[in-house]
CSV table of C-alpha atoms (C1' of nucleotides) in Angstrom, one decimal:
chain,number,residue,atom,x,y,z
N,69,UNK,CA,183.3,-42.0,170.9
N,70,UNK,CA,182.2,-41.8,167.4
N,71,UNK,CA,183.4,-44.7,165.0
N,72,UNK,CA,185.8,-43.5,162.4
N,73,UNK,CA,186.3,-46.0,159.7
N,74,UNK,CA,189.2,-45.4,157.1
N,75,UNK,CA,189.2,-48.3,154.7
N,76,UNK,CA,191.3,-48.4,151.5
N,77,UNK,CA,189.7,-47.4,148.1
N,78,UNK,CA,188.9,-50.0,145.6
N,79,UNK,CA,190.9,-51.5,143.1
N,80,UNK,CA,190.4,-51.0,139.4
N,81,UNK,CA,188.6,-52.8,136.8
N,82,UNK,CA,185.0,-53.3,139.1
N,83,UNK,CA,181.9,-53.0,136.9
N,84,UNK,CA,179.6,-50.7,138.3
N,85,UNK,CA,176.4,-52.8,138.8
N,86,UNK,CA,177.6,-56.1,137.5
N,87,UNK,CA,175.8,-57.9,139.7
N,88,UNK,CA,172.3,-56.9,138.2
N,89,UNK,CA,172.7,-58.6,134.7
N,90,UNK,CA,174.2,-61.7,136.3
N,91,UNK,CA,171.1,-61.7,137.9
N,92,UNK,CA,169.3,-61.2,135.1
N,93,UNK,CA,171.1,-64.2,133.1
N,94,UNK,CA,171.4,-66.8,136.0
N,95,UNK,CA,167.9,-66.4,136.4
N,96,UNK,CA,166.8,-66.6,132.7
N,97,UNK,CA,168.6,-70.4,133.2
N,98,UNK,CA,166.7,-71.4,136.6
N,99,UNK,CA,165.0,-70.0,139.1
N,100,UNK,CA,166.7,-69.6,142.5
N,101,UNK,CA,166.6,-68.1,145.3
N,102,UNK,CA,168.7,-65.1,146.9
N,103,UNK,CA,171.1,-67.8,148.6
N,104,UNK,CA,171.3,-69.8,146.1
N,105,UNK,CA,172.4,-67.4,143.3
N,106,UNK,CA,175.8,-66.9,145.8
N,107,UNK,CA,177.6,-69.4,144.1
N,108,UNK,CA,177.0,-68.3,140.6
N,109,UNK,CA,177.4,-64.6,141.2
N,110,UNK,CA,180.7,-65.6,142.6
N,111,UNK,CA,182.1,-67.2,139.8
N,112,UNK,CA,180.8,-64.4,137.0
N,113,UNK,CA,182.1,-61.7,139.3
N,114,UNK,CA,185.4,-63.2,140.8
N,115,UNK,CA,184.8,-62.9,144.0
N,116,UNK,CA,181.8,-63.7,146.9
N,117,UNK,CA,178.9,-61.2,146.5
N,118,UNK,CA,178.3,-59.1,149.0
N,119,UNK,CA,174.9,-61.2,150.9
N,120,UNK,CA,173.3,-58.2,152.0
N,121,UNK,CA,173.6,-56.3,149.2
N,122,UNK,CA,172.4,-59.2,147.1
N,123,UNK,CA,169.3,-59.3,149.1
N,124,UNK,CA,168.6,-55.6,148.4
N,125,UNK,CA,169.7,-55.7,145.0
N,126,UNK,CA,167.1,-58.6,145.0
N,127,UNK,CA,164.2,-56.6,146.4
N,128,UNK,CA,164.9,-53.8,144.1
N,129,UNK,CA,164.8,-55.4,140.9
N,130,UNK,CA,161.2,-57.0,142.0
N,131,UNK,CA,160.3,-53.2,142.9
N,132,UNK,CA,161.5,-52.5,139.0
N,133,UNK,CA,159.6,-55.3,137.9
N,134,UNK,CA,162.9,-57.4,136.5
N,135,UNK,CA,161.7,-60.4,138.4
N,136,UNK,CA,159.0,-61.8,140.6
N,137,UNK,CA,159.2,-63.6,143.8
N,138,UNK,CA,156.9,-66.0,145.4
N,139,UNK,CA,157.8,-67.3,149.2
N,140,UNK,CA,157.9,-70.7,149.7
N,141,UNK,CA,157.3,-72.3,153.2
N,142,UNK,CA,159.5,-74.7,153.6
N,143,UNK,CA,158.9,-78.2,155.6
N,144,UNK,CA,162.6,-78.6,156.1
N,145,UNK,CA,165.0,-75.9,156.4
N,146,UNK,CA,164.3,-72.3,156.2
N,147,UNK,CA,161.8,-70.7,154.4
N,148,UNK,CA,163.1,-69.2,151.0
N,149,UNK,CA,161.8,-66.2,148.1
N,150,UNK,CA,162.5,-67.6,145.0
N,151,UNK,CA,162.4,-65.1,142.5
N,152,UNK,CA,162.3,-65.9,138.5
N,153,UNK,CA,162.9,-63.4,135.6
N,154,UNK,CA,159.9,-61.6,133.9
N,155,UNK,CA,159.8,-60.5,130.3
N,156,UNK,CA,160.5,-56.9,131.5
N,157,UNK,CA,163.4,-58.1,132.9
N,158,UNK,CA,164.6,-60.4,129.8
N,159,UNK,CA,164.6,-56.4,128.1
N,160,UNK,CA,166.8,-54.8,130.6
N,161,UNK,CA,168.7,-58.1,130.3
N,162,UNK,CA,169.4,-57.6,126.5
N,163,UNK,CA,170.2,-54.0,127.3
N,164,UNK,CA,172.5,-54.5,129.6
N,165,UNK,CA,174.2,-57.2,127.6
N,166,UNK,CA,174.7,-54.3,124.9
N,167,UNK,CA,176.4,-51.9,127.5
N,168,UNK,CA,178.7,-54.4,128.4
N,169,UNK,CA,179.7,-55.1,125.0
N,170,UNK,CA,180.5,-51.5,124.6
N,171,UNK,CA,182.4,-52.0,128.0
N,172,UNK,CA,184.3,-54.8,126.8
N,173,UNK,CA,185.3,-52.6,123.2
N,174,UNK,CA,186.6,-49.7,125.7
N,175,UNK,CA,188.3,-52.0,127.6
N,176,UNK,CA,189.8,-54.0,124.6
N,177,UNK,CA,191.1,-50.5,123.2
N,178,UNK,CA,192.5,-49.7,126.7
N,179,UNK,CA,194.4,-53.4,126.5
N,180,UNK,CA,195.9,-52.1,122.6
N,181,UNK,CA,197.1,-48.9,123.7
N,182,UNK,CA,198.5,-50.1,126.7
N,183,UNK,CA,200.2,-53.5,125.0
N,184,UNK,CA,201.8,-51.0,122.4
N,185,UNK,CA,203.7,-48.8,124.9
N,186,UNK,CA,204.8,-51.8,127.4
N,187,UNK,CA,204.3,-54.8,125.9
N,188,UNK,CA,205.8,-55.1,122.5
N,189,UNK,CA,202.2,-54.9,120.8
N,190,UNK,CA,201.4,-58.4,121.6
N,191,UNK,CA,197.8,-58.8,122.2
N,192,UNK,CA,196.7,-61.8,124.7
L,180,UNK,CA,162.4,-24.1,149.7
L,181,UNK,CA,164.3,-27.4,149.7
L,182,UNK,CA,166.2,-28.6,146.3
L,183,UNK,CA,165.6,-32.1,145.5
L,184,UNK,CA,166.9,-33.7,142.8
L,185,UNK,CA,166.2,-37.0,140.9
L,186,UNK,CA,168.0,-38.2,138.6
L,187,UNK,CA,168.1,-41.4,137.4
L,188,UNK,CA,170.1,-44.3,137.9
L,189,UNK,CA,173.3,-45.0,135.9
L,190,UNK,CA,173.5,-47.8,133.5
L,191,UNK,CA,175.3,-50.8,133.1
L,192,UNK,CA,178.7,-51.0,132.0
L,193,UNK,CA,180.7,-48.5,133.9
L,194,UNK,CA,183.9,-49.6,135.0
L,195,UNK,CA,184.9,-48.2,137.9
L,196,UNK,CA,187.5,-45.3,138.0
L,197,UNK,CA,188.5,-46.3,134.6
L,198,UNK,CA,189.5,-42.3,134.3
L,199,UNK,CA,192.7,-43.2,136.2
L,200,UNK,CA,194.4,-45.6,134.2
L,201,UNK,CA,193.5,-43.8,130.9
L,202,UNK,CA,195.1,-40.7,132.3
L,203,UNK,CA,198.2,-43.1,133.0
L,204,UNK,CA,198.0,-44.6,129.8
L,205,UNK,CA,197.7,-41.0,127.6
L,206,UNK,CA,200.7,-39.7,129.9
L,207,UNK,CA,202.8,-42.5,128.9
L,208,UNK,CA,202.8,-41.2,125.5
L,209,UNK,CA,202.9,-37.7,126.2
L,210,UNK,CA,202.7,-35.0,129.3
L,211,UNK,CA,199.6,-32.9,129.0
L,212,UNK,CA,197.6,-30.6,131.4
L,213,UNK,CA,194.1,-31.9,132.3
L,214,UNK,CA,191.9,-29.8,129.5
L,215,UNK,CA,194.0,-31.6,127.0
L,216,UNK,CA,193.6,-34.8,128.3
L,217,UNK,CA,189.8,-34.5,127.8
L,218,UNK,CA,189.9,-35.5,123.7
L,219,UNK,CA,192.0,-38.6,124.6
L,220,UNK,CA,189.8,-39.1,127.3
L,221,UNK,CA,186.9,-39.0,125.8
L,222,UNK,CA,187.9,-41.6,123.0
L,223,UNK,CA,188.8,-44.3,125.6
L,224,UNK,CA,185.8,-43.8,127.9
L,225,UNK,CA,183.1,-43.4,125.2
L,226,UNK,CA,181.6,-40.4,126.5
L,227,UNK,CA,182.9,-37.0,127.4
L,228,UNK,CA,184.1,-37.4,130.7
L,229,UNK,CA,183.4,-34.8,133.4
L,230,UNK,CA,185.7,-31.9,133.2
L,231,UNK,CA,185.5,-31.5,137.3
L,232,UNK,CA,185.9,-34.6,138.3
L,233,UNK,CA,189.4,-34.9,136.0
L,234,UNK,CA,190.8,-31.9,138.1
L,235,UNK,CA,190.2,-33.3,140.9
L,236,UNK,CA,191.2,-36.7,140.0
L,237,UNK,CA,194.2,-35.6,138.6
L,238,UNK,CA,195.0,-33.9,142.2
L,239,UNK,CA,194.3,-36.9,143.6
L,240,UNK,CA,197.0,-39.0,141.6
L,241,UNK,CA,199.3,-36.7,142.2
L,242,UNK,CA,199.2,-36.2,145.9
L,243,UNK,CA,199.6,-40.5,145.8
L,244,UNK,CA,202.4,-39.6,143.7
L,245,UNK,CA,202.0,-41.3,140.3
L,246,UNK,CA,202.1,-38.1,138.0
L,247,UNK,CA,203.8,-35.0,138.7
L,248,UNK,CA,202.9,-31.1,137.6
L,249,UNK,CA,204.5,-27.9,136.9
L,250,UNK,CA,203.2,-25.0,136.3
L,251,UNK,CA,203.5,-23.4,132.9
L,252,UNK,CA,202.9,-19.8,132.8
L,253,UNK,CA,201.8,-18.7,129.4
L,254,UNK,CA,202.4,-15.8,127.3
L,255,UNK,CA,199.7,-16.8,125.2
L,256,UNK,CA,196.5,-18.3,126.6
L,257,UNK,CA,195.5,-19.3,130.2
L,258,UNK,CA,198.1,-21.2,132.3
L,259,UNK,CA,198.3,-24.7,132.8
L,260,UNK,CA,199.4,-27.3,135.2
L,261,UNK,CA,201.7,-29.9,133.0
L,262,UNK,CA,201.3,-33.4,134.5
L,263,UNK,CA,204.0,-36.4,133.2
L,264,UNK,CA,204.0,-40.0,134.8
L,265,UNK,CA,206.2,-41.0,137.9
L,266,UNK,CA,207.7,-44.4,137.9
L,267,UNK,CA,205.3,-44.8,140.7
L,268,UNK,CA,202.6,-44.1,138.4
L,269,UNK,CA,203.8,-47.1,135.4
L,270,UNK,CA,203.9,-49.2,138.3
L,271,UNK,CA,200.5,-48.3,139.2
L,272,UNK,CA,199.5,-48.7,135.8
L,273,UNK,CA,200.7,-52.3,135.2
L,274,UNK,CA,198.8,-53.2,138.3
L,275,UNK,CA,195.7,-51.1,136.7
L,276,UNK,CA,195.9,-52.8,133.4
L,277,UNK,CA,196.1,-56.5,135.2
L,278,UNK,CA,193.0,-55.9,136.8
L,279,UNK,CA,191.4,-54.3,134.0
L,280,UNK,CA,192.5,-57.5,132.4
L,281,UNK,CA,190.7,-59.5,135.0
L,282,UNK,CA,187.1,-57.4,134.1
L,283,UNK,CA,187.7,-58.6,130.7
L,284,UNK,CA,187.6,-62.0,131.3
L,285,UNK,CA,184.9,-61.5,133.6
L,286,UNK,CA,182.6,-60.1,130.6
L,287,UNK,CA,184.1,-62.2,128.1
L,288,UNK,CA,182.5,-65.0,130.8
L,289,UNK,CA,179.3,-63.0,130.9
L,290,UNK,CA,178.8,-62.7,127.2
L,291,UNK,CA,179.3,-66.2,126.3
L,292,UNK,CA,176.6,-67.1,128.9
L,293,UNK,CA,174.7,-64.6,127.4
L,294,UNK,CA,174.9,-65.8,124.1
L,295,UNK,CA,174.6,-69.5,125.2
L,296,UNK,CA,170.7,-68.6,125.8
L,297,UNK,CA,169.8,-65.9,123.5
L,298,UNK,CA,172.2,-65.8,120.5
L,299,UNK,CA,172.5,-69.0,119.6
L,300,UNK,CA,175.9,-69.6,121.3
L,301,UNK,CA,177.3,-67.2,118.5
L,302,UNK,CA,180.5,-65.3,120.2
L,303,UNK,CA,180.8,-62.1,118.3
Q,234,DC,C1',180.5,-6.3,123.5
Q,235,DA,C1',178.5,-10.6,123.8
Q,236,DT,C1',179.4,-15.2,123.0
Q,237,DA,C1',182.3,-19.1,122.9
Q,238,DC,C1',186.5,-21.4,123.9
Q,239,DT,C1',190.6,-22.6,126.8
Q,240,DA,C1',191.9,-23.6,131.5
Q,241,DT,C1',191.6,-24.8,136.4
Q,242,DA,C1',189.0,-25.6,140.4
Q,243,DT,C1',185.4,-26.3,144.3
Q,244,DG,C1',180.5,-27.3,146.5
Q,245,DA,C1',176.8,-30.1,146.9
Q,246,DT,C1',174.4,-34.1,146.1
Q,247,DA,C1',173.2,-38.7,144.2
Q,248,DT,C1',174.6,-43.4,143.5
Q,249,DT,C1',176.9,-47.5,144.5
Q,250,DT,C1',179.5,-50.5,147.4
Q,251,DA,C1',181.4,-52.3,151.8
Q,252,DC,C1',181.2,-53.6,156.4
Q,253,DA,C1',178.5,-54.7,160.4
Q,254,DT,C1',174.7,-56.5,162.7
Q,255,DA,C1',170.0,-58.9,163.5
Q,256,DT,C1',167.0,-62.8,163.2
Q,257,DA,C1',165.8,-67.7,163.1
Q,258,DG,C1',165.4,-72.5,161.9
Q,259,DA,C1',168.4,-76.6,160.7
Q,260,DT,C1',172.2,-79.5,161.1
Q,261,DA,C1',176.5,-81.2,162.6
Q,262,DT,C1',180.0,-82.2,166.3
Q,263,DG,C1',182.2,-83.0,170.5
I,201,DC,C1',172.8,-81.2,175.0
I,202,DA,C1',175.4,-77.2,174.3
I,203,DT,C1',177.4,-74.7,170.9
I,204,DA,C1',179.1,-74.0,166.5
I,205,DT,C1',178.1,-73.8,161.7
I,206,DC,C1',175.1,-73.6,157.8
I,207,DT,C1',171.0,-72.0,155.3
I,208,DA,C1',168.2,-68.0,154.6
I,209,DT,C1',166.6,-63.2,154.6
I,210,DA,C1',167.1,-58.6,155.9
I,211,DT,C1',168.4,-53.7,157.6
I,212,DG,C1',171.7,-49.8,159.4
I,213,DT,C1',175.5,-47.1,158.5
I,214,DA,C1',179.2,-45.2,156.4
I,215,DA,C1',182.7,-45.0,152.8
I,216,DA,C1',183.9,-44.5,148.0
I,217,DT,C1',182.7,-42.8,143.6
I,218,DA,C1',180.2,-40.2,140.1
I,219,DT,C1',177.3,-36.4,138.6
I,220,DC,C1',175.6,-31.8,138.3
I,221,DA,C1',176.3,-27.1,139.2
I,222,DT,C1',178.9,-23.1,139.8
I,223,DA,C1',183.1,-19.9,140.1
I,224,DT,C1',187.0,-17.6,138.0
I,225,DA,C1',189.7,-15.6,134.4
I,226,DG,C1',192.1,-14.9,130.1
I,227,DT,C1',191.6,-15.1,124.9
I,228,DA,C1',189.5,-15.3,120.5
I,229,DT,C1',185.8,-14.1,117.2
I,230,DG,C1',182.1,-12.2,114.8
DNA sequence: CATACTATATGATATTTACATATAGATATG
DNA sequence: CATATCTATATGTAAATATCATATAGTATG
């Protein structure tokens, strides 16, 4: 019997690709691993990344050229790639940075139109 | 022989189905039919917004009930399909505009780690 | 009478995200 | 010591969303 999967559509306000400049950023502070950017990624996106996505978000930002990885062998516990930022990758960082600043000026503009029709034109 | 197509990737910034909340937003002031949404449209999206995918957006919000059409036959130029806001659709709206909300302070939280590194902590 | 504008709509494809599963060593717990 | 959980990396598949192209038709304009 083929699997039919009917899941609900996504809620509003996700930022396509988000994930890529927090990347970018938590990297240009440390180095780290795919694992260990989890907890970070969480907290600048609201919610627990997706870990498998992460992973191949990962490899394709090496493929770009963003970052570079080297493996480490591990004595105790698992083995892990730890990636750091290049200079290429500080660029698309700065880009990005400007996009979302032109995000946040749509979104701010959305916020004013909507506050003056429902919410007495207050402005959090 | 075979089309294939490459295009490139988008870039960073999109928010996500953003379209549907504007279109909730510009209906709260006024009914309009989708060609005359596009203006308003464009403004709050930054970027002329695909004329195909409103239509069929626009379907899609009204078959889930938050705007409603009739159909105004014209003396004087093509037809169009008049959409207002339900009740339905304010509700989803204020729902729309709390998660947009959310995204804000999400890249709020991104730009002041951004500018922590590579601005001199200066928030613009 | 050809071109552009208003107006609505669908087809096909590309991109992005979500959910599921696989692998494997380490570490904790009963 | 069995098994459950955590760390760690990775792929398969499908759903949701966005983009690009095309179709149709009336109207206005030079």
């Amino acid at each position: 019997m083929p699997k039919v999967t009917i899941s609900k559509p996504r809620s509003f306000g996700n930022v396509e690709k988000f994930i890529e400049p927090c990347i970018l950023l938590l990297l240009s502070k440390d180095s780290s691993h795919g694992y260990g950017l989890m907890d970070g990624l969480g907290k600048h996106c609201g919610h627990n990344v997706d870990i498998g996505n992460l992973y191949r978000t990962l490899r394709k930002m090496e493929k770009n050229k963003w970052i570079v990885s080297d493996w480490q062998k591990n004595k105790i516990g698992p083995d892990k790639r730890t990636y750091k930022i290049s200079p290429n990758g500080v660029t698309i960082l700065h880009e990005a940075a400007s996009s979302l600043k032109t995000a946040q000026r749509l979104l701010s503009r959305f916020r004013n139109g909507y506050n003056r029709i429902y919410d007495n034109g207050v402005t959090v």
